[in-house]
Coordinates of C-alpha atoms and ligand atoms in Angstrom, one line a residue:
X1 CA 0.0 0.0 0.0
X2 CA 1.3 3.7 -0.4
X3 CA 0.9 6.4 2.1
X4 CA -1.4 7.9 0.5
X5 CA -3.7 5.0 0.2
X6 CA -3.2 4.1 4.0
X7 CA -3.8 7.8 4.9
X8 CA -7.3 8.3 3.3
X9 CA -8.3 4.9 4.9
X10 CA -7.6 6.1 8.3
X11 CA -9.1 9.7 7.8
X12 CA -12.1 7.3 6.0
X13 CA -12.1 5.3 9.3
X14 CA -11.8 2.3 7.2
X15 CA -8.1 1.2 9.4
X16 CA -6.9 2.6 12.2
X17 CA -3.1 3.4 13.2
X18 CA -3.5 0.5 15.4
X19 CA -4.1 -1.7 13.2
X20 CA -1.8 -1.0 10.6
X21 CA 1.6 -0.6 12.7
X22 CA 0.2 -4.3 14.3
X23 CA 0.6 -5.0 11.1
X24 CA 4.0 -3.9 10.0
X25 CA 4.9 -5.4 13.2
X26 CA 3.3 -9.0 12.6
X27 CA 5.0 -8.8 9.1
X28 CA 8.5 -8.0 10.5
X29 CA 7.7 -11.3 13.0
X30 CA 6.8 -13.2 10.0
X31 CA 8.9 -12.9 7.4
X32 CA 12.1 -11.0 9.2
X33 CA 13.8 -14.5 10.4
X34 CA 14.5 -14.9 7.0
X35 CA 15.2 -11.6 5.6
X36 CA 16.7 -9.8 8.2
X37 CA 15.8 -6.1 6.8
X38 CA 15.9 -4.8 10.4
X39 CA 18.5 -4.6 12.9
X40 CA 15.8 -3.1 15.9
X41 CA 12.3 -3.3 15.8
X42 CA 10.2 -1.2 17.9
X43 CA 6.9 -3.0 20.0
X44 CA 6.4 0.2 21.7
X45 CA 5.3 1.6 18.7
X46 CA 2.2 0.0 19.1
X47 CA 1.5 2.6 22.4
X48 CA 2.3 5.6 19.7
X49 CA -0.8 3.9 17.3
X50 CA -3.0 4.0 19.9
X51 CA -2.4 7.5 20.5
X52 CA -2.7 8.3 16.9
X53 CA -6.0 6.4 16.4
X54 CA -7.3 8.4 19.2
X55 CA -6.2 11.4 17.5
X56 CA -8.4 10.2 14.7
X57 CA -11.6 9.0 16.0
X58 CA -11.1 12.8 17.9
X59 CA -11.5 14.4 14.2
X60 CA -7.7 15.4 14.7
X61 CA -6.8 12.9 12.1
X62 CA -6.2 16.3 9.5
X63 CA -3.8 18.1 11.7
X64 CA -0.8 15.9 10.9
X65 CA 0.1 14.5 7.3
X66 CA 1.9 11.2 8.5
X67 CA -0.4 10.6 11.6
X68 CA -0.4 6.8 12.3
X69 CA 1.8 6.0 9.2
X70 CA 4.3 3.2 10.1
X71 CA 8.1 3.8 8.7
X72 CA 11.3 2.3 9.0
X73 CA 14.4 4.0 8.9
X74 CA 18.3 3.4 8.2
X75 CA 20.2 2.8 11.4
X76 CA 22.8 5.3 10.2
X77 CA 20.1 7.9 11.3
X78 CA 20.0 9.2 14.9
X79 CA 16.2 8.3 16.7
X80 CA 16.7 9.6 20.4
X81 CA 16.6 7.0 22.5
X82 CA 17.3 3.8 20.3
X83 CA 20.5 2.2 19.1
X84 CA 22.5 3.8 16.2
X85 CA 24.8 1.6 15.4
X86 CA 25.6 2.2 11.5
X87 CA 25.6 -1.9 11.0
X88 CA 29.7 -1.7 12.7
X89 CA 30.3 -3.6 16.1
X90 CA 32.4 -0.8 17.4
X91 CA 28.8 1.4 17.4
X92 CA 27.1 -2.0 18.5
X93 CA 26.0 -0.5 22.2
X94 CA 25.7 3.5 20.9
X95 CA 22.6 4.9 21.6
X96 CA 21.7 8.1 20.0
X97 CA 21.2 11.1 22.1
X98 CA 19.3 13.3 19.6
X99 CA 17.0 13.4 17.0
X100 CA 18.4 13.6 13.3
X101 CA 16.9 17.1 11.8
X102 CA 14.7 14.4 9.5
X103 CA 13.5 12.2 11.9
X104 CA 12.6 14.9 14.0
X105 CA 10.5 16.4 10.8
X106 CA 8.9 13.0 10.0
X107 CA 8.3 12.8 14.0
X108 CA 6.6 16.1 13.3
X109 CA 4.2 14.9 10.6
X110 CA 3.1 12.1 13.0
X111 CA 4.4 8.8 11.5
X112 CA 5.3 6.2 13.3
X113 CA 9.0 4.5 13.5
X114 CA 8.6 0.6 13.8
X115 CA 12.4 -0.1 13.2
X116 CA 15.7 0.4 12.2
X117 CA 16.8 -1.2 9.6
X118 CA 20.3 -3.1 8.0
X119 CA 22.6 -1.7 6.2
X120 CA 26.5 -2.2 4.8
X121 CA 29.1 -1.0 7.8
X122 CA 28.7 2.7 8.1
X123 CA 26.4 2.6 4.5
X124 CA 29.7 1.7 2.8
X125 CA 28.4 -1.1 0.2
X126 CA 26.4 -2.0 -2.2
X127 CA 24.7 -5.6 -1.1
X128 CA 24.1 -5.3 2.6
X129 CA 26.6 -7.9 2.8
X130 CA 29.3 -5.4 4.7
X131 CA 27.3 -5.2 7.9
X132 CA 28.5 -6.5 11.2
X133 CA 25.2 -7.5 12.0
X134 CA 24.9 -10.0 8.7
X135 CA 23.3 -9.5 5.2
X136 CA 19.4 -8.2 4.4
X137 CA 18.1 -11.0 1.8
X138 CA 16.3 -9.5 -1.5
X139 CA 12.1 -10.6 -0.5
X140 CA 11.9 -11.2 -4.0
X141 CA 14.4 -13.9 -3.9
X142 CA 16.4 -14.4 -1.3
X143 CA 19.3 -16.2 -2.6
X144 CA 20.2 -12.7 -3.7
X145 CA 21.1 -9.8 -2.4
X146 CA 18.7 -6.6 -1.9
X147 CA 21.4 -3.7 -3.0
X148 CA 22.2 -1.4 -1.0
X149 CA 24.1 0.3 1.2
X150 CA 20.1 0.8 2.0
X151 CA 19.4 -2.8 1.7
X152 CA 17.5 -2.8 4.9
X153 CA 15.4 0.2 4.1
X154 CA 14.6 -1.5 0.5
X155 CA 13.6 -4.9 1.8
X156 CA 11.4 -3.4 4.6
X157 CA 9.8 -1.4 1.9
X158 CA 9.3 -4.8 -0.2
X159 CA 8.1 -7.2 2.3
X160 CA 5.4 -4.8 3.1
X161 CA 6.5 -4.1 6.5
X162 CA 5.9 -0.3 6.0
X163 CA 5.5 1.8 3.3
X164 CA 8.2 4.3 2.8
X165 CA 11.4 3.9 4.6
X166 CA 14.7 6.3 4.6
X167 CA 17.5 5.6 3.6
X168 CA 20.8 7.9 2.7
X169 CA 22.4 7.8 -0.9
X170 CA 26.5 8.3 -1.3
X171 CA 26.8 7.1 -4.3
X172 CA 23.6 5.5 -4.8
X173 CA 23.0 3.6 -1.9
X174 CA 18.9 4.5 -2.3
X175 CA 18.3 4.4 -5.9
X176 CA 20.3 0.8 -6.5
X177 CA 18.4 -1.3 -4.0
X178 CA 15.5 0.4 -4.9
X179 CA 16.0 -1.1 -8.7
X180 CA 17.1 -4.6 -7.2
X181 CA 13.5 -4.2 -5.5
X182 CA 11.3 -3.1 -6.9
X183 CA 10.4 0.1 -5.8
X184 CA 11.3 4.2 -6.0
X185 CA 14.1 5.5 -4.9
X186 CA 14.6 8.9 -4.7
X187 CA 18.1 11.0 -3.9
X188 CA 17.4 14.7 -3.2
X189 CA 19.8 17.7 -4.3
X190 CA 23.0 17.7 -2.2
X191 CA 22.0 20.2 0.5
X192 CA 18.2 19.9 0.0
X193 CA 17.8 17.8 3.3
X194 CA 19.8 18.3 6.3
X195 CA 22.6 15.9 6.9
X196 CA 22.5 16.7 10.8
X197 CA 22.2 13.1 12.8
X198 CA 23.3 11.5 9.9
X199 CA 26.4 9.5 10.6
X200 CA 28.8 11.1 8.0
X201 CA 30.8 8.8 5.2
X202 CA 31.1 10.9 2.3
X203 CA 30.0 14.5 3.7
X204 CA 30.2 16.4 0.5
X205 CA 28.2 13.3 -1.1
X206 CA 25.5 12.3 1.7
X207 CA 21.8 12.9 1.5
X208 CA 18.8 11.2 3.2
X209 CA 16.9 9.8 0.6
X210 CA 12.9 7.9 0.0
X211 CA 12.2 4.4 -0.5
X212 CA 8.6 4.1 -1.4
X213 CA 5.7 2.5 -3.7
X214 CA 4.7 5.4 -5.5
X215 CA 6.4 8.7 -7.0
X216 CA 3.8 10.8 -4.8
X217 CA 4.6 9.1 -1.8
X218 CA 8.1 10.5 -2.6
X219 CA 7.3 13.7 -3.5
X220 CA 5.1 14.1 0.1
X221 CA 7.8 13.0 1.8
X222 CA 10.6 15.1 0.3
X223 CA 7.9 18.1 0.8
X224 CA 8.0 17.0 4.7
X225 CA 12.0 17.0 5.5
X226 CA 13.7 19.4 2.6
X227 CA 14.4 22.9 4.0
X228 CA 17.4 24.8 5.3
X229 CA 19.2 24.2 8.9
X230 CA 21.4 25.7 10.9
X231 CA 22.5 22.8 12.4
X232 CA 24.2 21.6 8.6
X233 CA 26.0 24.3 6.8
X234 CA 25.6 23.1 3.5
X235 CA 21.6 22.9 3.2
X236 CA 19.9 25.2 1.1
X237 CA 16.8 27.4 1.7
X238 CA 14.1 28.6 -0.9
X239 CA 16.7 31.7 -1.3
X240 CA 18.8 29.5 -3.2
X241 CA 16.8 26.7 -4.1
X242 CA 15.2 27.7 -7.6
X243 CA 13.1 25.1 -8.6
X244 CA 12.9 24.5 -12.4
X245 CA 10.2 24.3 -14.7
X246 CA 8.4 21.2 -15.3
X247 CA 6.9 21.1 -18.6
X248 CA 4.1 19.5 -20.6
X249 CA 6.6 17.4 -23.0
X250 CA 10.6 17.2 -22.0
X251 CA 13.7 16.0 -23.9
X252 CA 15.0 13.2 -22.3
X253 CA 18.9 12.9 -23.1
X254 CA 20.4 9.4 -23.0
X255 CA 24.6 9.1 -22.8
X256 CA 24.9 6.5 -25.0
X257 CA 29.1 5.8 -25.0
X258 CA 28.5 5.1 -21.6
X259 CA 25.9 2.5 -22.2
X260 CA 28.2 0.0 -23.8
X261 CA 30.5 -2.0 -21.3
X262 CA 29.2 -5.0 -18.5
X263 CA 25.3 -4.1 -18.8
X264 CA 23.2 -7.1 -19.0
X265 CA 21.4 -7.2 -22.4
X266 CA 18.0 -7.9 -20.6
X267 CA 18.5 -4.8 -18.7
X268 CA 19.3 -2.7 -21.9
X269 CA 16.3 -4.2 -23.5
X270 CA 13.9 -2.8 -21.5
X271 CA 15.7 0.4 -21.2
X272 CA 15.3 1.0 -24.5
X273 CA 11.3 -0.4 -24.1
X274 CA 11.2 2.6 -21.7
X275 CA 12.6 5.3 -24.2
X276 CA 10.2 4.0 -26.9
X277 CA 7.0 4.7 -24.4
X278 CA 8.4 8.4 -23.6
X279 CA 9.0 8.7 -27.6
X280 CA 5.6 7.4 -28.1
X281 CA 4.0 10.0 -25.3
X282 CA 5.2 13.1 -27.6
X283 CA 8.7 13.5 -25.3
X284 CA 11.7 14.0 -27.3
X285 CA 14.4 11.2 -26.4
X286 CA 18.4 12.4 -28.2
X287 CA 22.1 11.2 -27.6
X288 CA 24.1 12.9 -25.5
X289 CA 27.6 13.1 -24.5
X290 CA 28.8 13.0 -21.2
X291 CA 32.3 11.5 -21.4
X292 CA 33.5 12.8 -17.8
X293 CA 30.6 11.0 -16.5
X294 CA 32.2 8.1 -17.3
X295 CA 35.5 9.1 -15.2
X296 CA 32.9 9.1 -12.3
X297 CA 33.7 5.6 -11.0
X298 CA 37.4 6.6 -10.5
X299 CA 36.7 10.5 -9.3
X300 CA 34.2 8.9 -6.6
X301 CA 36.3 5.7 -5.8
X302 CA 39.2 8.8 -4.6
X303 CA 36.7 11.5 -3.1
X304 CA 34.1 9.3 -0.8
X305 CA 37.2 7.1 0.8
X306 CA 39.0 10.4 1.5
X307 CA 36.4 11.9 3.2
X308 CA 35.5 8.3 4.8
X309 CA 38.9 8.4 6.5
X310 CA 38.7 11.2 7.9
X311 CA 34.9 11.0 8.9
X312 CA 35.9 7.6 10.6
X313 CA 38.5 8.8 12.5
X314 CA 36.2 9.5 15.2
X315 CA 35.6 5.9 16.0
X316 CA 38.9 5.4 17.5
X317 CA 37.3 3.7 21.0
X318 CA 38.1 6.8 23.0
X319 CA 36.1 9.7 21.7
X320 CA 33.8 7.4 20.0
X321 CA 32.8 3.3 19.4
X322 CA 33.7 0.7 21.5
X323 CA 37.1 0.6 23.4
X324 CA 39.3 -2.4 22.9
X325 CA 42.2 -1.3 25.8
X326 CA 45.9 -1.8 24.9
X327 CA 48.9 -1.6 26.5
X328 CA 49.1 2.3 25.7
X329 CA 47.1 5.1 24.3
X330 CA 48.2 3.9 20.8
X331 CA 47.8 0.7 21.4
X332 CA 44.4 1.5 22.3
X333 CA 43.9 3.1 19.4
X334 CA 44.9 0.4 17.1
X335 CA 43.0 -2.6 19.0
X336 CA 39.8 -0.6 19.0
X337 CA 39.9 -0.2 15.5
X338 CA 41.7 -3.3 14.4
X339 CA 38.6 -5.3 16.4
X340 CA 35.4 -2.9 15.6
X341 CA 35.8 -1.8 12.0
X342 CA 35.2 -4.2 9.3
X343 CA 36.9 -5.3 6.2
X344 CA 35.0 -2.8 4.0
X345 CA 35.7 0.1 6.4
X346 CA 39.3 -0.5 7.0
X347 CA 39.8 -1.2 2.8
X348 CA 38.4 2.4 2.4
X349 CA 40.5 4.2 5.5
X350 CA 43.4 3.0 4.0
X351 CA 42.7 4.1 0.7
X352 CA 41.2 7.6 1.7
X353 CA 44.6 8.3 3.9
X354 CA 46.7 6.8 1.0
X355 CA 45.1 9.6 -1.4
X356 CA 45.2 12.4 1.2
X357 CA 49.0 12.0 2.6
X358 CA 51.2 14.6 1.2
X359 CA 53.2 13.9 -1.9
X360 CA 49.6 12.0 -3.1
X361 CA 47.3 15.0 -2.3
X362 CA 47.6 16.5 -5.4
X363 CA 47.8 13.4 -7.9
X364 CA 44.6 12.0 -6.6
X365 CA 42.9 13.5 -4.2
X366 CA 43.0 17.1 -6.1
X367 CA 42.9 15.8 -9.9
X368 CA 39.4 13.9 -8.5
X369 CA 38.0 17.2 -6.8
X370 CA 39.1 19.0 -10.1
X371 CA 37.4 16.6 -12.3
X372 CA 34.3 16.6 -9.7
X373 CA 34.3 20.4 -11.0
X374 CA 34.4 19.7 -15.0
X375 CA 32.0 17.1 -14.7
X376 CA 29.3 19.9 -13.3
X377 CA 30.3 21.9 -15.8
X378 CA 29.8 19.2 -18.5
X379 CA 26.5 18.4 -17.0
X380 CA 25.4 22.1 -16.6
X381 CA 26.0 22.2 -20.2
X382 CA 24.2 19.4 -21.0
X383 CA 21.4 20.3 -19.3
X384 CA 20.8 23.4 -21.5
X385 CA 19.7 21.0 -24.5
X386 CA 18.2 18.5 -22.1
X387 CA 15.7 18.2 -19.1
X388 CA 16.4 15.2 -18.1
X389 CA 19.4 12.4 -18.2
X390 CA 18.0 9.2 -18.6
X391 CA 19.7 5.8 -17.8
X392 CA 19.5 2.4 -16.1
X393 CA 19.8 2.8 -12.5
X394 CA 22.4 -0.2 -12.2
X395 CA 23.9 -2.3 -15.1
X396 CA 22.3 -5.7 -13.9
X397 CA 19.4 -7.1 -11.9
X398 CA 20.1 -7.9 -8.3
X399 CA 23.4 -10.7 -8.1
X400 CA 23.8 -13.4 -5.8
X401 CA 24.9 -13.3 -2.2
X402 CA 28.4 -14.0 -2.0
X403 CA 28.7 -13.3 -6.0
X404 CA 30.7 -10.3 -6.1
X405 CA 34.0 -11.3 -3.4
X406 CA 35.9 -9.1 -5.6
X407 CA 35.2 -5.1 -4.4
X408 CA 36.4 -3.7 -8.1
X409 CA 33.4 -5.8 -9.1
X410 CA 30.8 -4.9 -6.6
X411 CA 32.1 -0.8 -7.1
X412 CA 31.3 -1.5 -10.5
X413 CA 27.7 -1.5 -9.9
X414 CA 27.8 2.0 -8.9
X415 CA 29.1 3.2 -12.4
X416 CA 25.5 5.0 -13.4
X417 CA 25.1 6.7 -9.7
X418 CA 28.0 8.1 -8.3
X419 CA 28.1 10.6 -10.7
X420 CA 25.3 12.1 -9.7
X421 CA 26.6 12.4 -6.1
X422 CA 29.8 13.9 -7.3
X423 CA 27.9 16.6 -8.9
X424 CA 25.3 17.3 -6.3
X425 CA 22.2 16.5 -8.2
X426 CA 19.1 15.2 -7.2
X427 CA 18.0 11.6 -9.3
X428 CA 15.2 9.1 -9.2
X429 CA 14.9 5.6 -9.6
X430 CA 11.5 4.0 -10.7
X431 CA 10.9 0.4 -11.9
X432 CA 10.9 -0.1 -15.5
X433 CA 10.1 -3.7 -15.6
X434 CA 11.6 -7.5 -14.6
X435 CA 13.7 -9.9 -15.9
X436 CA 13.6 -13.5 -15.5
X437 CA 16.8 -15.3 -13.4
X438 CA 16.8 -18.7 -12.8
X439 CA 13.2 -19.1 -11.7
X440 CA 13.1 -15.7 -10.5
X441 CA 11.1 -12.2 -11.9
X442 CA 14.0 -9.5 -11.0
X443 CA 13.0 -5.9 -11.2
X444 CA 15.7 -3.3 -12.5
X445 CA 15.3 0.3 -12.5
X446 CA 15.4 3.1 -15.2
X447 CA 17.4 6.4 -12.9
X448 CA 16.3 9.8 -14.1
X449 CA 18.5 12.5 -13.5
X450 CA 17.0 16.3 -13.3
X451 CA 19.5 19.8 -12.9
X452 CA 20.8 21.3 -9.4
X453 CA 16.7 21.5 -7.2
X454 CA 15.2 20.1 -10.5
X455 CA 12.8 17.6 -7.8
X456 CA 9.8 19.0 -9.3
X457 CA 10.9 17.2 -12.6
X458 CA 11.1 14.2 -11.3
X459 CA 8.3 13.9 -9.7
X460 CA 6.5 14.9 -12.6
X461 CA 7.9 12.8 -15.2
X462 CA 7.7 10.2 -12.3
X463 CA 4.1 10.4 -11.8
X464 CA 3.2 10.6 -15.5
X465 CA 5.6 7.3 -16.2
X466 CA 5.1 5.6 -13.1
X467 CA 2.4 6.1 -10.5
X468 CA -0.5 6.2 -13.3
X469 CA 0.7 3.3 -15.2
X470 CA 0.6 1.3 -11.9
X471 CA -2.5 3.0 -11.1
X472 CA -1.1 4.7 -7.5
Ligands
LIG501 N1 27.8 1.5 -3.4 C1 28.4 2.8 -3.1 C2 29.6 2.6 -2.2 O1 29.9 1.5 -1.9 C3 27.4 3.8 -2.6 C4 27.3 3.7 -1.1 C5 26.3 4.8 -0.6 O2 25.6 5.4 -1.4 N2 26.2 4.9 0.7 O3 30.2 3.5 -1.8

């Protein structure tokens, strides 16, 4: 069900809150043992419903636009009170002391928090499979793997736990397991939502993002937590945020060098279904070039582990994470982190200090943050031919647990996302269809990507593709 069809059932008095977080709840019993989207789950939600169904039987129902509305959330997101623990052991015992600025909006609109939910070790990933905690199985098969670093969030979303969940996006980690399963994932404008209570990896690449059934769902949802804060720097207010146009027909541009190498044919095939039905509805579908974007694996694979190392270096077991003590302060140091980061984690600390330690600085770390800046430049430019850049979300259907050991392989799956991280855009992925694996119907995702605060656009070309074709 989507929020929206939820909502006007309780304001028709045809559910209540009770019953539907009893629900989510009896799902997450059910089918959780073998999924394992959730790392917490939260019975006393069930005291919150009754207060919302109150609300509603007292004709407050209207007052609040998520009233009663069960959610899950990423457990890289700070809720006051619960554990926070990024899927790493050495957060395993950390409970959050404050509200993240969007949970504290979403709190706001009423909805109800049933659970955190899995995730790879500080949303570093692209499976689920990096979490200390063990991997989220895709509910559409679950010999594979639901994507990620959201994995939880997507499966939660897919099982039919809940109906929206959040989730934070990198370098794609909302809009891949949304493909893998099924469902719309959205990735706002860098700077659209507040970052604050977000556990930072990649700070000038991190922003809470939607998983959800429906492009309106999205679009409500983004409506509820965009907005500026004091509390992160970098967010922008309706001052700077000029929306763009949307339009009664768009051109859609499609890179088409970059759609060449490692994408399964079955997943190009119904990509190019997809253009054919915007041709078909009077939209204008042309080539583009975009041959930075294509330098965007490499750029991304430099930037995000920088900034991981140096957003990680808090977790050293004495200012933060679990302390491991050693026979001196260094020694400290080094057990702590030897014994509570993972493989992932420690790969990409490595790396980041590697590219940031002087004599390197400039021939990686600056020639990525330099070609960060042509690529905007190149996309900018694109964008005043274009509305929209259209292209598969991922370059295959969701892969086996276990499939990818190698990490070149598994970063390879990022190759259509990242770039819109690096260049601070906000993108969408919606389902564009399935393909048949083994016995298994695999959904894959078409990603559109709109200018700098083009959301509008996406929701509209969303809604006109998507929601009505499903009938949402
Ligand atoms: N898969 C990407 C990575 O491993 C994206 C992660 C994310 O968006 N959090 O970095």
């Amino acid at each position: 069900m989507t929020i929206s069809e939820l909502r006007k059932k309780f304001l028709a008095g045809e559910t209540t809150p009770t019953a539907a977080v009893a629900e989510s709840l009896s799902v997450i019993k059910e089918k959780d043992v073998d999924i394992h989207a959730f790392l917490d789950v939260y019975e006393d939600a069930m005291a919150e419903a009754e207060a919302a169904t109150k609300a509603y039987a007292d004709g407050k129902g209207e007052e609040k636009p998520l009233l009663g509305v069960p959610i899950a959330v990423k457990n890289n997101i700070l809720i006051k009170g619960r554990k926070a623990t990024g899927a790493s052991k050495i957060l395993e015992n950390y409970v959050a002391a404050y509200d993240a600025a969007v949970i504290e909006k979403l709190k706001e609109a009423g909805a109800i928090i049933v659970g955190s939910t899995n995730l790879d070790e500080f949303a570093m990933g692209g499976s689920t499979e990096n979490s200390a905690f063990g991997p989220t199985k895709n509910p559409r098969d679950l010999s594979r793997v639901p994507g990620g670093s959201s994995g939880g969030s997507a499966a939660a979303v897919a099982m039919k736990a809940v109906p929206m969940a959040l989730g934070t996006d990198t370098g794609g980690s909302v809009r891949q397991p949304a493909s893998y399963c099924g469902l719309v994932g959205f990735k706002p404008t860098y700077g659209a939502v507040s970052r604050y209570g977000l556990m930072a990896m990649g700070s000038s690449l991190d922003q809470a993002g939607v998983l959800s059934n429906s492009v309106a769902d999205a679009e409500m949802i983004f409506g509820l937590i965009k907005g500026k804060d004091d509390r992160d720097m970098t967010t922008i207010g309706p001052d700077t945020f000029k929306e763009v146009s949307v339009k009664e027909k768009y051109t859609f541009g499609v890179p088409r060098s970059f759609l060449k190498d490692g994408i399964d044919p079955d997943v190009l095939e119904l990509f190019e279904r997809q253009l054919e039905e915007l041709k078909a509805a009077g939209h204008q579908v042309v080539d583009i070039e975009l041959p930075l974007f294509e330098a965007g694996l490499a750029a991304y694979y430099i930037v995000m582990p920088a900034e991981v190392s140096s957003n990680l270096a808090r977790y050293d077991g004495i200012r933060y994470g679990a302390r491991h003590e050693g026979k001196d302060l260094i020694d400290t140091y080094l057990e702590s982190r030897a014994k509570g980061l993972g493989p992932e984690a420690k790969r990409r600390i490595l790396l980041g200090t590697y590219v940031l330690s002087s004599g390197y600085y400039d021939a990686y770390y600056g020639k990525a943050e330099a070609a960060r800046a042509l690529m905007r430049e190149e996309l900018n430019g694109v964008f005043e031919t274009v509305d929209l850049v259209v292209t598969p979300t991922a370059p295959t259907p969701a892969f086996k647990l276990g499939e990818k050991e190698d990490p070149l392989s598994m970063y390879r799956q990022d190759i259509f996302t990242v770039p819109v991280n690096l260049t601070g855009v906000p993108a969408m992925s919606l389902p564009m269809g399935e393909v048949e694996r083994e016995g298994s119907s695999l959904p894959v995702g078409i990603q559109y990507i709109a200018p700098h605060s083009g959301e509008n656009r996406l929701f509209d070309v969303g809604k006109r593709t998507y929601d009505q074709k499903a009938g949402l």
